[in-house]
mmCIF file of C-alpha atoms in Angstrom:
data_model
loop_
_atom_site.group_PDB
_atom_site.id
_atom_site.type_symbol
_atom_site.label_atom_id
_atom_site.label_comp_id
_atom_site.label_asym_id
_atom_site.label_seq_id
_atom_site.Cartn_x
_atom_site.Cartn_y
_atom_site.Cartn_z
ATOM 1 C CA MET A 27 0.101 -0.181 -0.141
ATOM 2 C CA VAL A 28 2.745 2.366 0.890
ATOM 3 C CA LEU A 29 4.441 1.924 -2.502
ATOM 4 C CA ARG A 30 1.289 2.735 -4.178
ATOM 5 C CA LEU A 31 0.073 5.437 -2.562
ATOM 6 C CA LEU A 32 3.429 7.086 -3.389
ATOM 7 C CA ALA A 33 3.159 6.363 -6.896
ATOM 8 C CA ARG A 34 -0.353 8.032 -6.716
ATOM 9 C CA TRP A 35 1.322 11.122 -5.010
ATOM 10 C CA ARG A 36 3.923 11.202 -7.974
ATOM 11 C CA GLN A 37 1.013 11.280 -10.499
ATOM 12 C CA TRP A 38 -1.021 13.923 -8.329
ATOM 13 C CA GLN A 39 2.600 15.800 -8.312
ATOM 14 C CA ASP A 40 2.521 16.572 -12.181
ATOM 15 C CA GLU A 41 4.781 19.416 -12.565
ATOM 16 C CA ASP A 42 4.590 20.936 -9.015
ATOM 17 C CA ASP A 43 6.931 20.478 -5.942
ATOM 18 C CA PHE A 44 3.895 19.177 -3.943
ATOM 19 C CA PRO A 45 0.354 17.932 -5.058
ATOM 20 C CA SER A 46 -2.556 19.698 -4.065
ATOM 21 C CA PHE A 47 -5.565 17.980 -1.536
ATOM 22 C CA SER A 48 -7.934 18.869 -4.770
ATOM 23 C CA CYS A 49 -6.251 16.192 -6.507
ATOM 24 C CA VAL A 50 -7.083 13.556 -4.032
ATOM 25 C CA ASP A 51 -10.307 11.584 -4.858
ATOM 26 C CA PRO A 52 -11.022 9.276 -2.077
ATOM 27 C CA GLU A 53 -12.930 6.952 -4.727
ATOM 28 C CA GLU A 54 -9.916 6.686 -6.877
ATOM 29 C CA ILE A 55 -7.975 5.348 -3.929
ATOM 30 C CA GLU A 56 -10.801 3.303 -2.145
ATOM 31 C CA ASP A 57 -8.651 0.346 -1.119
ATOM 32 C CA MET A 58 -6.078 2.416 0.419
ATOM 33 C CA TRP A 59 -8.279 5.662 1.952
ATOM 34 C CA PRO A 60 -9.567 3.643 4.969
ATOM 35 C CA TYR A 61 -5.523 3.373 6.114
ATOM 36 C CA CYS A 62 -5.226 7.294 5.316
ATOM 37 C CA PHE A 63 -4.889 10.335 7.587
ATOM 38 C CA VAL A 64 -4.655 14.020 7.183
ATOM 39 C CA LEU A 65 -2.596 16.547 9.437
ATOM 40 C CA ASP A 66 -3.444 20.137 9.244
ATOM 41 C CA PHE A 67 -0.227 21.726 10.292
ATOM 42 C CA LEU A 68 -0.646 25.558 9.305
ATOM 43 C CA GLY A 69 -0.841 27.368 12.568
ATOM 44 C CA TYR A 70 -0.273 23.968 14.330
ATOM 45 C CA GLU A 71 3.548 23.673 13.085
ATOM 46 C CA GLU A 72 4.522 22.467 16.750
ATOM 47 C CA ASP A 73 1.352 20.190 17.263
ATOM 48 C CA PRO A 74 -0.487 19.386 13.916
ATOM 49 C CA VAL A 75 -4.284 18.774 14.101
ATOM 50 C CA VAL A 76 -5.753 15.287 12.863
ATOM 51 C CA ARG A 77 -8.296 16.524 10.414
ATOM 52 C CA MET A 78 -9.199 12.932 8.620
ATOM 53 C CA ILE A 79 -8.736 9.551 9.778
ATOM 54 C CA GLY A 80 -9.556 6.311 8.010
ATOM 55 C CA GLY A 81 -12.065 3.713 9.091
ATOM 56 C CA ALA A 82 -9.269 0.786 9.258
ATOM 57 C CA LEU A 83 -7.148 3.245 11.422
ATOM 58 C CA LEU A 84 -9.773 4.219 13.592
ATOM 59 C CA GLU A 85 -9.966 0.410 14.690
ATOM 60 C CA TYR A 86 -6.670 1.068 16.160
ATOM 61 C CA MET A 87 -7.834 3.775 18.239
ATOM 62 C CA PRO A 88 -9.753 3.616 21.490
ATOM 63 C CA TYR A 89 -11.901 6.625 20.243
ATOM 64 C CA ASP A 90 -12.395 9.128 17.546
ATOM 65 C CA VAL A 91 -9.330 11.807 17.221
ATOM 66 C CA VAL A 92 -10.421 13.896 14.573
ATOM 67 C CA ASN A 93 -9.693 17.411 15.133
ATOM 68 C CA SER A 94 -7.066 16.381 17.959
ATOM 69 C CA ARG A 95 -3.532 17.613 18.287
ATOM 70 C CA LEU A 96 -1.029 15.066 17.749
ATOM 71 C CA SER A 97 0.275 15.420 21.330
ATOM 72 C CA ASP A 98 -3.164 14.690 22.564
ATOM 73 C CA LEU A 99 -3.606 11.002 20.723
ATOM 74 C CA PRO A 100 -3.389 8.363 23.217
ATOM 75 C CA ALA A 101 -0.163 6.405 23.511
ATOM 76 C CA GLY A 102 0.138 3.159 21.808
ATOM 77 C CA THR A 103 -1.807 3.921 18.898
ATOM 78 C CA LEU A 104 -0.869 3.327 15.344
ATOM 79 C CA LEU A 105 -1.794 7.050 14.329
ATOM 80 C CA GLU A 106 0.619 7.821 16.938
ATOM 81 C CA HIS A 107 3.588 6.006 15.664
ATOM 82 C CA ALA A 108 2.628 6.413 12.162
ATOM 83 C CA ALA A 109 2.549 10.226 12.433
ATOM 84 C CA ALA A 110 5.646 10.583 14.800
ATOM 85 C CA TYR A 111 8.052 11.373 12.047
ATOM 86 C CA TYR A 112 5.850 14.386 10.630
ATOM 87 C CA PRO A 113 8.575 16.958 11.013
ATOM 88 C CA GLU A 114 11.288 15.257 9.306
ATOM 89 C CA ILE A 115 8.868 15.424 5.952
ATOM 90 C CA LEU A 116 8.236 19.451 6.816
ATOM 91 C CA HIS A 117 12.274 19.644 7.035
ATOM 92 C CA ARG A 118 12.969 17.661 4.139
ATOM 93 C CA GLY A 119 10.145 18.517 1.745
ATOM 94 C CA VAL A 120 9.914 14.764 0.519
ATOM 95 C CA PRO A 121 7.712 11.879 1.229
ATOM 96 C CA ILE A 122 9.097 9.444 3.668
ATOM 97 C CA SER A 123 8.065 5.927 4.489
ATOM 98 C CA ARG A 124 8.788 4.287 8.073
ATOM 99 C CA GLY A 125 8.097 0.894 9.776
ATOM 100 C CA GLY A 126 8.484 -0.646 13.136
ATOM 101 C CA GLU A 127 6.772 -2.447 16.277
ATOM 102 C CA PHE A 128 5.120 -0.974 19.136
ATOM 103 C CA LYS A 129 2.861 -2.124 22.007
ATOM 104 C CA LYS A 130 -0.803 -1.203 21.399
ATOM 105 C CA TYR A 131 -2.736 0.642 24.197
ATOM 106 C CA ASP A 132 -4.131 -3.039 25.178
ATOM 107 C CA GLY A 133 -0.536 -4.351 25.231
ATOM 108 C CA LYS A 134 -0.552 -6.241 22.004
ATOM 109 C CA LYS A 135 2.504 -6.377 19.781
ATOM 110 C CA VAL A 136 1.912 -4.666 16.153
ATOM 111 C CA LEU A 137 4.205 -4.330 13.338
ATOM 112 C CA TYR A 138 3.589 -1.560 10.879
ATOM 113 C CA ARG A 139 4.693 0.471 7.891
ATOM 114 C CA SER A 140 3.684 4.028 7.469
ATOM 115 C CA ILE A 141 4.125 6.969 4.838
ATOM 116 C CA ILE A 142 3.676 10.315 4.872
ATOM 117 C CA LEU A 143 3.173 12.777 1.661
ATOM 118 C CA PRO A 144 4.027 16.479 1.366
ATOM 119 C CA MET A 145 0.498 18.289 0.297
ATOM 120 C CA SER A 146 0.294 21.816 -0.819
ATOM 121 C CA ASP A 147 -2.328 24.446 -1.708
ATOM 122 C CA ASP A 148 -0.183 26.503 -4.245
ATOM 123 C CA GLY A 149 1.947 23.566 -5.394
ATOM 124 C CA ARG A 150 5.196 25.117 -3.745
ATOM 125 C CA THR A 151 4.595 25.416 -0.019
ATOM 126 C CA ILE A 152 3.343 22.645 2.234
ATOM 127 C CA SER A 153 0.150 23.132 3.796
ATOM 128 C CA GLY A 154 -0.683 19.841 4.756
ATOM 129 C CA LEU A 155 0.252 16.053 5.061
ATOM 130 C CA LEU A 156 -1.223 12.875 3.881
ATOM 131 C CA GLY A 157 -0.733 9.902 5.465
ATOM 132 C CA ALA A 158 -1.251 6.085 5.296
ATOM 133 C CA ALA A 159 -0.347 3.187 7.914
ATOM 134 C CA ASN A 160 -0.987 -0.305 7.793
ATOM 135 C CA CYS A 161 -0.233 -2.977 10.383
ATOM 136 C CA ARG A 162 -0.812 -6.517 11.867
ATOM 137 C CA GLU A 163 -0.835 -7.600 15.279
ATOM 138 C CA VAL A 164 1.581 -10.192 16.290
ATOM 139 C CA SER A 165 0.173 -13.089 18.670
ATOM 140 C CA GLY A 166 1.727 -14.669 21.482
ATOM 141 C CA GLU A 167 3.917 -11.964 22.353
#
């Protein structure tokens, strides 16, 4: 999923440095959209706001976090880990993918892979971030 979303981001990018959210059609990426999230950082640079979280990611949250600051996310959630490296995307201005493992808030071990993609309203200045993450729980640990 991470590589497919990156390929789609490159298509949306066209001649711009960064694609616009207006290019994103959830129906066009309906198999990935449930795993996506949107971070708004304009005016919230130090602590972005979660503006959208897909249904598959919500299953890994103890409650809905739309319009919450990243610092307010519950510890041990997929979104907390998937979004943790957003400052690097802002600094470098490129998509970045990461993976790893963590203990979920209920104590289960989770392996995950995520990507964060810079987005823009004007094609040149990052105005938000589109991310995606998927995971699997590891039993017996």
